mmCIF file of C-alpha atoms in Angstrom:
data_model
loop_
_atom_site.group_PDB
_atom_site.id
_atom_site.type_symbol
_atom_site.label_atom_id
_atom_site.label_comp_id
_atom_site.label_asym_id
_atom_site.label_seq_id
_atom_site.Cartn_x
_atom_site.Cartn_y
_atom_site.Cartn_z
ATOM 1 C CA MET A 808 120.824 98.630 76.216
ATOM 2 C CA LYS A 809 120.664 96.028 78.972
ATOM 3 C CA THR A 810 117.494 95.217 80.894
ATOM 4 C CA ALA A 811 116.688 93.527 84.186
ATOM 5 C CA VAL A 812 113.420 92.192 85.548
ATOM 6 C CA ILE A 813 112.393 91.117 89.029
ATOM 7 C CA ILE A 814 109.619 88.507 89.074
ATOM 8 C CA ILE A 815 107.150 89.047 91.925
ATOM 9 C CA PHE A 816 103.932 87.301 93.000
ATOM 10 C CA ASP A 817 101.518 87.416 95.929
ATOM 11 C CA ASP A 818 103.049 86.674 99.330
ATOM 12 C CA PHE A 819 106.518 87.812 98.316
ATOM 13 C CA THR A 820 109.158 88.673 100.939
ATOM 14 C CA ASP A 821 109.806 92.425 101.035
ATOM 15 C CA ILE A 822 113.586 92.423 101.419
ATOM 16 C CA ASP A 823 114.019 89.926 98.585
ATOM 17 C CA VAL A 824 112.330 92.288 96.155
ATOM 18 C CA PHE A 825 113.282 95.743 97.403
ATOM 19 C CA LEU A 826 116.945 95.069 98.120
ATOM 20 C CA PRO A 827 117.630 93.840 94.549
ATOM 21 C CA TRP A 828 115.358 96.608 93.197
ATOM 22 C CA ASP A 829 117.216 99.371 95.007
ATOM 23 C CA LEU A 830 120.684 97.983 94.222
ATOM 24 C CA LEU A 831 119.890 97.470 90.518
ATOM 25 C CA ASN A 832 118.472 100.992 90.240
ATOM 26 C CA ARG A 833 121.780 102.320 91.578
ATOM 27 C CA VAL A 834 123.476 100.893 88.462
ATOM 28 C CA LYS A 835 121.744 103.635 86.447
ATOM 29 C CA ALA A 836 124.073 106.240 87.983
ATOM 30 C CA PHE A 837 126.897 104.496 86.089
ATOM 31 C CA VAL A 838 124.993 102.954 83.135
ATOM 32 C CA PRO A 839 122.211 105.439 82.312
ATOM 33 C CA ASP A 840 120.419 103.310 79.703
ATOM 34 C CA PHE A 841 120.013 100.288 82.005
ATOM 35 C CA THR A 842 116.351 99.548 82.792
ATOM 36 C CA VAL A 843 114.880 97.588 85.683
ATOM 37 C CA LYS A 844 111.277 96.422 85.785
ATOM 38 C CA ILE A 845 109.133 94.611 88.306
ATOM 39 C CA ILE A 846 107.016 92.013 86.551
ATOM 40 C CA GLY A 847 104.297 89.556 87.504
ATOM 41 C CA THR A 848 101.036 87.963 86.411
ATOM 42 C CA GLY A 849 98.973 90.717 88.050
ATOM 43 C CA SER A 850 99.005 94.511 87.916
ATOM 44 C CA VAL A 851 99.647 94.543 91.681
ATOM 45 C CA HIS A 852 101.032 91.885 94.006
ATOM 46 C CA THR A 853 100.897 91.967 97.800
ATOM 47 C CA SER A 854 103.830 90.981 99.986
ATOM 48 C CA SER A 855 103.512 88.712 103.011
ATOM 49 C CA THR A 856 103.511 91.811 105.250
ATOM 50 C CA GLY A 857 100.781 93.510 103.200
ATOM 51 C CA ILE A 858 102.755 95.865 100.953
ATOM 52 C CA ASP A 859 100.974 96.388 97.611
ATOM 53 C CA LEU A 860 103.499 96.627 94.797
ATOM 54 C CA ALA A 861 102.497 97.543 91.245
ATOM 55 C CA THR A 862 104.170 95.704 88.381
ATOM 56 C CA HIS A 863 105.663 97.552 85.406
ATOM 57 C CA ALA A 864 104.975 94.789 82.897
ATOM 58 C CA SER A 865 103.606 91.297 82.485
ATOM 59 C CA ILE A 866 105.639 88.275 83.500
ATOM 60 C CA GLU A 867 106.286 87.232 79.870
ATOM 61 C CA LEU A 868 108.831 90.070 79.629
ATOM 62 C CA CYS A 869 111.291 87.835 81.492
ATOM 63 C CA SER A 870 112.108 86.010 78.254
ATOM 64 C CA THR A 871 113.810 89.069 76.743
ATOM 65 C CA ALA A 872 115.649 90.425 79.815
ATOM 66 C CA ASP A 873 119.419 90.233 80.185
ATOM 67 C CA LEU A 874 119.047 89.687 83.931
ATOM 68 C CA VAL A 875 116.163 87.884 85.633
ATOM 69 C CA VAL A 876 115.753 87.939 89.421
ATOM 70 C CA VAL A 877 113.209 85.549 90.895
ATOM 71 C CA ALA A 878 111.988 86.856 94.252
ATOM 72 C CA SER A 879 110.979 84.617 97.113
ATOM 73 C CA GLY A 880 108.370 84.231 99.795
ATOM 74 C CA LYS A 881 105.578 81.993 100.957
ATOM 75 C CA GLY A 882 103.894 82.415 97.575
ATOM 76 C CA THR A 883 106.430 80.157 95.865
ATOM 77 C CA ARG A 884 105.013 77.048 97.561
ATOM 78 C CA THR A 885 101.766 77.433 95.633
ATOM 79 C CA LEU A 886 103.306 78.633 92.378
ATOM 80 C CA ILE A 887 105.579 75.630 91.892
ATOM 81 C CA LYS A 888 102.395 73.552 91.459
ATOM 82 C CA ASP A 889 100.710 76.127 89.200
ATOM 83 C CA ASN A 890 101.343 75.017 85.628
ATOM 84 C CA GLU A 891 99.587 78.037 84.125
ATOM 85 C CA PHE A 892 101.985 80.316 86.031
ATOM 86 C CA LEU A 893 105.057 78.264 85.134
ATOM 87 C CA SER A 894 104.060 78.107 81.453
ATOM 88 C CA ARG A 895 104.348 81.897 81.201
ATOM 89 C CA ILE A 896 108.033 81.942 82.228
ATOM 90 C CA HIS A 897 110.548 81.261 79.468
ATOM 91 C CA LEU A 898 114.179 81.574 80.464
ATOM 92 C CA ASP A 899 117.391 80.736 78.640
ATOM 93 C CA PRO A 900 120.427 80.261 80.916
ATOM 94 C CA ASP A 901 122.732 80.279 77.877
ATOM 95 C CA ARG A 902 121.728 83.831 77.020
ATOM 96 C CA GLN A 903 120.427 85.315 80.292
ATOM 97 C CA VAL A 904 121.857 85.890 83.768
ATOM 98 C CA ILE A 905 119.355 84.251 86.123
ATOM 99 C CA CYS A 906 119.199 84.774 89.902
ATOM 100 C CA SER A 907 116.982 83.650 92.738
ATOM 101 C CA LEU A 908 116.704 84.617 96.381
ATOM 102 C CA CYS A 909 115.709 82.102 99.047
ATOM 103 C CA THR A 910 112.698 80.052 97.870
ATOM 104 C CA GLY A 911 112.824 81.675 94.442
ATOM 105 C CA SER A 912 115.059 78.751 93.534
ATOM 106 C CA LEU A 913 112.020 76.465 93.889
ATOM 107 C CA ILE A 914 110.514 78.228 90.881
ATOM 108 C CA LEU A 915 113.713 77.796 88.870
ATOM 109 C CA ALA A 916 113.716 74.125 89.894
ATOM 110 C CA ALA A 917 110.052 73.662 88.963
ATOM 111 C CA LEU A 918 110.904 75.118 85.535
ATOM 112 C CA GLY A 919 113.628 72.463 85.176
ATOM 113 C CA HIS A 920 116.563 74.863 85.176
ATOM 114 C CA LEU A 921 118.303 73.416 88.250
ATOM 115 C CA LYS A 922 118.052 69.692 87.428
ATOM 116 C CA GLY A 923 121.410 68.042 88.100
ATOM 117 C CA LEU A 924 122.933 71.345 89.262
ATOM 118 C CA SER A 925 123.952 72.688 92.658
ATOM 119 C CA ALA A 926 121.770 75.359 94.249
ATOM 120 C CA THR A 927 120.604 76.766 97.556
ATOM 121 C CA THR A 928 117.377 78.001 99.114
ATOM 122 C CA TYR A 929 115.852 79.014 102.440
ATOM 123 C CA PRO A 930 116.679 76.295 105.016
ATOM 124 C CA THR A 931 113.038 75.262 105.477
ATOM 125 C CA ALA A 932 112.890 74.445 101.743
ATOM 126 C CA PHE A 933 116.068 72.349 101.430
ATOM 127 C CA ASP A 934 114.172 69.051 101.140
ATOM 128 C CA LEU A 935 111.643 70.432 98.698
ATOM 129 C CA LEU A 936 114.429 71.759 96.459
ATOM 130 C CA ARG A 937 116.149 68.378 96.677
ATOM 131 C CA SER A 938 112.982 66.734 95.358
ATOM 132 C CA TYR A 939 113.650 68.431 91.981
ATOM 133 C CA GLU A 940 116.900 66.481 91.563
ATOM 134 C CA VAL A 941 118.979 69.436 92.726
ATOM 135 C CA ASP A 942 122.254 69.086 94.636
ATOM 136 C CA VAL A 943 121.349 71.340 97.574
ATOM 137 C CA ILE A 944 124.270 73.225 99.122
ATOM 138 C CA GLU A 945 123.157 73.971 102.675
ATOM 139 C CA ASN A 946 126.045 75.988 104.019
ATOM 140 C CA GLU A 947 126.704 78.516 101.262
ATOM 141 C CA SER A 948 124.899 81.817 100.807
ATOM 142 C CA LEU A 949 125.572 82.017 97.064
ATOM 143 C CA VAL A 950 125.797 79.101 94.652
ATOM 144 C CA ILE A 951 126.851 79.905 91.089
ATOM 145 C CA GLN A 952 126.389 77.498 88.174
ATOM 146 C CA GLY A 953 127.310 79.167 84.909
ATOM 147 C CA ASN A 954 124.799 81.976 84.377
ATOM 148 C CA ILE A 955 122.515 80.827 87.198
ATOM 149 C CA ALA A 956 123.035 81.936 90.808
ATOM 150 C CA THR A 957 120.880 80.988 93.768
ATOM 151 C CA ALA A 958 121.233 82.741 97.124
ATOM 152 C CA ALA A 959 119.907 82.383 100.676
ATOM 153 C CA GLU A 960 118.944 83.919 103.077
ATOM 154 C CA CYS A 961 117.535 87.427 102.477
ATOM 155 C CA LEU A 962 120.651 89.501 103.089
ATOM 156 C CA ALA A 963 122.497 87.319 100.582
ATOM 157 C CA ALA A 964 120.737 89.585 98.088
ATOM 158 C CA ILE A 965 123.727 91.871 98.489
ATOM 159 C CA GLU A 966 126.299 89.356 97.259
ATOM 160 C CA LEU A 967 123.847 88.014 94.669
ATOM 161 C CA MET A 968 123.320 91.442 93.113
ATOM 162 C CA SER A 969 127.019 92.176 93.361
ATOM 163 C CA TRP A 970 127.676 89.046 91.289
ATOM 164 C CA ALA A 971 124.897 89.807 88.796
ATOM 165 C CA ILE A 972 125.931 93.429 88.273
ATOM 166 C CA GLY A 973 129.537 92.273 87.825
ATOM 167 C CA LYS A 974 128.413 89.704 85.259
ATOM 168 C CA LEU A 975 126.501 92.314 83.251
ATOM 169 C CA PHE A 976 128.723 95.368 83.607
ATOM 170 C CA GLY A 977 132.033 94.290 85.192
ATOM 171 C CA GLU A 978 133.543 94.347 88.653
ATOM 172 C CA ASP A 979 134.162 98.111 88.733
ATOM 173 C CA ILE A 980 130.499 99.019 88.316
ATOM 174 C CA SER A 981 129.555 96.369 90.846
ATOM 175 C CA SER A 982 132.004 97.764 93.418
ATOM 176 C CA ASN A 983 130.827 101.310 92.770
ATOM 177 C CA VAL A 984 127.203 100.323 93.404
ATOM 178 C CA LEU A 985 128.063 98.481 96.613
ATOM 179 C CA ALA A 986 130.049 101.475 97.844
ATOM 180 C CA THR A 987 126.864 103.613 97.808
ATOM 181 C CA VAL A 988 125.208 101.394 100.437
ATOM 182 C CA THR A 989 128.156 100.215 102.537
ATOM 183 C CA PRO A 990 127.853 101.396 106.149
ATOM 184 C CA ASN A 991 130.168 104.310 106.982
ATOM 185 C CA GLY A 992 133.593 103.155 108.122
ATOM 186 C CA LYS A 993 132.958 99.536 107.092
ATOM 187 C CA THR A 994 133.615 97.262 104.151
ATOM 188 C CA ILE A 995 131.334 94.615 102.729
ATOM 189 C CA SER A 996 133.010 91.434 101.607
ATOM 190 C CA VAL A 997 131.089 89.594 98.908
ATOM 191 C CA MET B 495 101.562 96.367 123.405
ATOM 192 C CA LYS B 496 104.535 98.070 121.757
ATOM 193 C CA THR B 497 104.264 99.992 118.501
ATOM 194 C CA ALA B 498 106.718 101.153 115.842
ATOM 195 C CA VAL B 499 106.317 103.657 113.039
ATOM 196 C CA ILE B 500 108.429 104.382 109.981
ATOM 197 C CA ILE B 501 108.158 107.959 108.743
ATOM 198 C CA ILE B 502 108.203 108.204 104.946
ATOM 199 C CA PHE B 503 107.872 111.075 102.472
ATOM 200 C CA ASP B 504 108.216 111.647 98.742
ATOM 201 C CA ASP B 505 111.616 110.804 97.268
ATOM 202 C CA PHE B 506 112.454 108.273 99.980
ATOM 203 C CA THR B 507 115.208 105.686 99.471
ATOM 204 C CA ASP B 508 113.719 102.191 99.047
ATOM 205 C CA ILE B 509 116.202 100.181 101.118
ATOM 206 C CA ASP B 510 115.964 102.610 104.029
ATOM 207 C CA VAL B 511 112.235 101.996 104.336
ATOM 208 C CA PHE B 512 111.808 98.373 103.293
ATOM 209 C CA LEU B 513 114.762 96.905 105.164
ATOM 210 C CA PRO B 514 113.567 98.307 108.554
ATOM 211 C CA TRP B 515 109.971 97.434 107.596
ATOM 212 C CA ASP B 516 110.776 93.804 106.833
ATOM 213 C CA LEU B 517 113.047 93.350 109.874
ATOM 214 C CA LEU B 518 110.534 94.929 112.272
ATOM 215 C CA ASN B 519 107.725 92.778 110.892
ATOM 216 C CA ARG B 520 109.828 89.697 111.680
ATOM 217 C CA VAL B 521 109.623 90.655 115.378
ATOM 218 C CA LYS B 522 105.930 89.656 115.260
ATOM 219 C CA ALA B 523 106.923 85.990 115.043
ATOM 220 C CA PHE B 524 108.306 86.371 118.580
ATOM 221 C CA VAL B 525 106.126 89.225 119.931
ATOM 222 C CA PRO B 526 102.696 88.750 118.312
ATOM 223 C CA ASP B 527 101.106 91.977 119.591
ATOM 224 C CA PHE B 528 103.853 94.245 118.213
ATOM 225 C CA THR B 529 102.552 96.562 115.489
ATOM 226 C CA VAL B 530 104.503 98.373 112.767
ATOM 227 C CA LYS B 531 103.035 101.173 110.671
ATOM 228 C CA ILE B 532 104.264 103.271 107.796
ATOM 229 C CA ILE B 533 103.250 106.891 108.326
ATOM 230 C CA GLY B 534 103.528 110.133 106.395
ATOM 231 C CA THR B 535 101.726 113.339 105.505
ATOM 232 C CA GLY B 536 100.119 111.778 102.422
ATOM 233 C CA SER B 537 98.107 108.621 101.794
ATOM 234 C CA VAL B 538 100.811 107.509 99.344
ATOM 235 C CA HIS B 539 104.446 108.544 98.986
ATOM 236 C CA THR B 540 106.675 107.792 96.015
ATOM 237 C CA SER B 541 110.281 106.671 96.385
ATOM 238 C CA SER B 542 113.152 108.114 94.379
ATOM 239 C CA THR B 543 112.949 105.075 92.068
ATOM 240 C CA GLY B 544 109.194 105.476 91.555
ATOM 241 C CA ILE B 545 107.750 102.946 94.017
ATOM 242 C CA ASP B 546 104.336 104.093 95.320
ATOM 243 C CA LEU B 547 103.950 103.164 98.965
ATOM 244 C CA ALA B 548 100.676 103.624 100.848
ATOM 245 C CA THR B 549 100.830 104.883 104.430
ATOM 246 C CA HIS B 550 98.902 103.171 107.233
ATOM 247 C CA ALA B 551 98.337 106.339 109.256
ATOM 248 C CA SER B 552 99.072 110.044 109.410
ATOM 249 C CA ILE B 553 102.461 111.329 110.526
ATOM 250 C CA GLU B 554 101.108 112.590 113.870
ATOM 251 C CA LEU B 555 101.008 108.963 115.070
ATOM 252 C CA CYS B 556 104.763 109.214 115.663
ATOM 253 C CA SER B 557 104.166 110.966 118.984
ATOM 254 C CA THR B 558 102.661 107.825 120.560
ATOM 255 C CA ALA B 559 104.965 105.142 119.114
ATOM 256 C CA ASP B 560 107.526 103.292 121.227
ATOM 257 C CA LEU B 561 109.908 103.192 118.272
ATOM 258 C CA VAL B 562 110.195 105.841 115.548
ATOM 259 C CA VAL B 563 112.287 105.230 112.421
ATOM 260 C CA VAL B 564 112.930 108.231 110.197
ATOM 261 C CA ALA B 565 113.624 107.091 106.653
ATOM 262 C CA SER B 566 115.960 108.903 104.312
ATOM 263 C CA GLY B 567 116.298 110.022 100.728
ATOM 264 C CA LYS B 568 116.516 113.096 98.558
ATOM 265 C CA GLY B 569 113.201 114.283 99.970
ATOM 266 C CA THR B 570 114.786 115.215 103.298
ATOM 267 C CA ARG B 571 116.608 118.188 101.753
ATOM 268 C CA THR B 572 113.286 119.928 101.106
ATOM 269 C CA LEU B 573 111.557 118.788 104.285
ATOM 270 C CA ILE B 574 114.122 120.243 106.679
ATOM 271 C CA LYS B 575 113.057 123.683 105.418
ATOM 272 C CA ASP B 576 109.321 122.849 105.559
ATOM 273 C CA ASN B 577 108.036 124.180 108.890
ATOM 274 C CA GLU B 578 104.512 122.854 108.326
ATOM 275 C CA PHE B 579 105.945 119.333 107.915
ATOM 276 C CA LEU B 580 108.251 119.659 110.929
ATOM 277 C CA SER B 581 105.448 121.043 113.126
ATOM 278 C CA ARG B 582 103.527 117.768 112.730
ATOM 279 C CA ILE B 583 106.312 115.640 114.243
ATOM 280 C CA HIS B 584 106.424 115.497 118.044
ATOM 281 C CA LEU B 585 109.038 113.151 119.495
ATOM 282 C CA ASP B 586 110.234 112.578 123.042
ATOM 283 C CA PRO B 587 113.684 110.967 123.311
ATOM 284 C CA ASP B 588 113.133 110.390 127.037
ATOM 285 C CA ARG B 589 110.191 108.112 126.348
ATOM 286 C CA GLN B 590 110.703 106.878 122.765
ATOM 287 C CA VAL B 591 113.415 104.962 120.917
ATOM 288 C CA ILE B 592 114.257 107.127 117.910
ATOM 289 C CA CYS B 593 116.240 106.017 114.847
ATOM 290 C CA SER B 594 117.279 107.520 111.556
ATOM 291 C CA LEU B 595 118.881 106.121 108.433
ATOM 292 C CA CYS B 596 121.244 108.203 106.308
ATOM 293 C CA THR B 597 119.794 111.687 105.725
ATOM 294 C CA GLY B 598 116.892 110.945 108.065
ATOM 295 C CA SER B 599 119.152 112.441 110.733
ATOM 296 C CA LEU B 600 118.757 115.827 109.024
ATOM 297 C CA ILE B 601 115.077 115.735 110.002
ATOM 298 C CA LEU B 602 115.932 114.861 113.606
ATOM 299 C CA ALA B 603 118.457 117.724 113.575
ATOM 300 C CA ALA B 604 115.959 120.169 112.088
ATOM 301 C CA LEU B 605 113.576 119.207 114.913
ATOM 302 C CA GLY B 606 116.324 120.103 117.401
ATOM 303 C CA HIS B 607 116.817 116.589 118.756
ATOM 304 C CA LEU B 608 120.509 116.312 117.826
ATOM 305 C CA LYS B 609 121.752 119.700 119.039
ATOM 306 C CA GLY B 610 125.001 119.213 120.955
ATOM 307 C CA LEU B 611 124.932 115.464 120.366
ATOM 308 C CA SER B 612 126.962 113.123 118.153
ATOM 309 C CA ALA B 613 125.288 111.696 115.057
ATOM 310 C CA THR B 614 125.944 110.439 111.558
ATOM 311 C CA THR B 615 124.384 110.755 108.110
ATOM 312 C CA TYR B 616 125.030 110.011 104.443
ATOM 313 C CA PRO B 617 128.525 111.349 103.567
ATOM 314 C CA THR B 618 127.177 113.983 101.146
ATOM 315 C CA ALA B 619 125.194 115.485 104.045
ATOM 316 C CA PHE B 620 127.966 115.681 106.678
ATOM 317 C CA ASP B 621 128.334 119.460 106.366
ATOM 318 C CA LEU B 622 124.609 120.097 106.368
ATOM 319 C CA LEU B 623 124.174 118.007 109.528
ATOM 320 C CA ARG B 624 127.079 119.899 111.120
ATOM 321 C CA SER B 625 125.215 123.175 110.463
ATOM 322 C CA TYR B 626 122.636 122.102 113.086
ATOM 323 C CA GLU B 627 125.317 122.139 115.824
ATOM 324 C CA VAL B 628 125.735 118.370 115.645
ATOM 325 C CA ASP B 629 129.035 116.599 116.330
ATOM 326 C CA VAL B 630 129.187 114.597 113.092
ATOM 327 C CA ILE B 631 130.904 111.223 113.376
ATOM 328 C CA GLU B 632 132.092 110.443 109.851
ATOM 329 C CA ASN B 633 133.589 107.014 110.233
ATOM 330 C CA GLU B 634 130.952 105.113 112.212
ATOM 331 C CA SER B 635 127.913 103.364 110.763
ATOM 332 C CA LEU B 636 125.873 103.619 113.966
ATOM 333 C CA VAL B 637 126.010 106.434 116.525
ATOM 334 C CA ILE B 638 123.986 105.940 119.710
ATOM 335 C CA GLN B 639 123.145 108.761 122.110
ATOM 336 C CA GLY B 640 120.784 107.562 124.810
ATOM 337 C CA ASN B 641 117.536 106.603 123.076
ATOM 338 C CA ILE B 642 118.541 108.157 119.753
ATOM 339 C CA ALA B 643 120.517 106.254 117.132
ATOM 340 C CA THR B 644 121.579 107.555 113.727
ATOM 341 C CA ALA B 645 122.973 105.218 111.070
ATOM 342 C CA ALA B 646 124.610 105.482 107.641
ATOM 343 C CA GLU B 647 124.737 104.211 104.912
ATOM 344 C CA CYS B 648 121.736 102.106 103.781
ATOM 345 C CA LEU B 649 122.898 98.669 104.857
ATOM 346 C CA ALA B 650 123.548 100.045 108.336
ATOM 347 C CA ALA B 651 119.779 99.569 108.665
ATOM 348 C CA ILE B 652 120.637 96.043 109.772
ATOM 349 C CA GLU B 653 122.668 97.074 112.814
ATOM 350 C CA LEU B 654 120.314 99.979 113.514
ATOM 351 C CA MET B 655 117.273 97.692 113.657
ATOM 352 C CA SER B 656 119.226 95.129 115.634
ATOM 353 C CA TRP B 657 119.925 97.826 118.247
ATOM 354 C CA ALA B 658 116.341 99.126 118.248
ATOM 355 C CA ILE B 659 114.777 95.664 118.558
ATOM 356 C CA GLY B 660 117.209 94.867 121.374
ATOM 357 C CA LYS B 661 116.271 98.108 123.131
ATOM 358 C CA LEU B 662 112.536 97.316 122.926
ATOM 359 C CA PHE B 663 112.514 93.566 123.434
ATOM 360 C CA GLY B 664 116.008 92.451 124.524
ATOM 361 C CA GLU B 665 119.025 90.925 122.836
ATOM 362 C CA ASP B 666 117.509 87.458 122.406
ATOM 363 C CA ILE B 667 114.625 88.647 120.247
ATOM 364 C CA SER B 668 117.004 90.840 118.273
ATOM 365 C CA SER B 669 119.345 87.902 117.592
ATOM 366 C CA ASN B 670 116.423 85.678 116.623
ATOM 367 C CA VAL B 671 115.190 88.223 114.085
ATOM 368 C CA LEU B 672 118.653 88.674 112.574
ATOM 369 C CA ALA B 673 119.048 84.912 112.278
ATOM 370 C CA THR B 674 116.061 84.766 109.888
ATOM 371 C CA VAL B 675 117.842 86.940 107.318
ATOM 372 C CA THR B 676 121.503 85.994 107.814
ATOM 373 C CA PRO B 677 122.979 84.430 104.653
ATOM 374 C CA ASN B 678 123.355 80.649 104.882
ATOM 375 C CA GLY B 679 126.675 79.642 106.417
ATOM 376 C CA LYS B 680 127.519 83.190 107.511
ATOM 377 C CA THR B 681 127.218 85.340 110.589
ATOM 378 C CA ILE B 682 126.351 89.014 110.778
ATOM 379 C CA SER B 683 128.261 91.025 113.329
ATOM 380 C CA VAL B 684 126.376 94.055 114.546
#
């Protein structure tokens, strides 16, 4: 049974949580025993627009998940200096598929997982990401390094989740999930 | 001061609420006195994936909003037969910009606003929408009829909101909002 978690925190960006959440939940139509949980340090976290979102489990659960999605938002700027917060996140890129949206990559960088690697982030955070010895790719929406993928900006969540679902369950499942949200009469290229 | 509301209900689809919500909130960076509220018949509604979302006001507020977005989800199938629910929604397409995502158009149809007009919906609801004397356009993601726009499927929320924001505030504001979510190095055509 495979599991996914989405790490949230106060001042998260709505799209960056709910787009991955919705897309990952659609996997269950094809892989019924897949579970997706929203995790954080609190029982509820509030987005930058004021949406209160309850967590399903504590942030430590990220260490056992097959897929970890780090959300983004203004909150990341504080958290990357919060050692107590960072000390509760244990990830293993050899064993886990790890994704970030926008400034979520700052958290991965602060944890040391992007040192010497290529990655992307929200344009206003390029310099900050660079300060963690990361090779910042400014003009790509999805940067993949082994099991770690960083994406920017918000709507890149679609290609990021497409990649992650493909990594966990194969391209067919990934395409099937995308088909359920693709605007009528259109195709989405990812 | 312009106002927008998003109508939610139990068993709503996450993307169809949170994508419009996030995009509309981004308008505030350019139009500070714009307000966006989530409304419904309850104080909290639960999405089909189990997300509890609090409402900011009661559903009757839709009658005074400049922009009304009707969300979608499994819940619409019950609501279109619920006369008490329908009797609380008063819309005026001459005065208001009215949008629906996916099966949200079933609610607009049940209210009589799509009779004799063209519209779209989620593919599994084409026949049901047709039963309300609607000319169902199956192969378009966005169907505009005066001040009413219906969109399908979920990710069509992007072009739907782009149209609605343009209608309320002009193309420049709409483009500026879209630019804040467009994946790095890409363009979104709407």
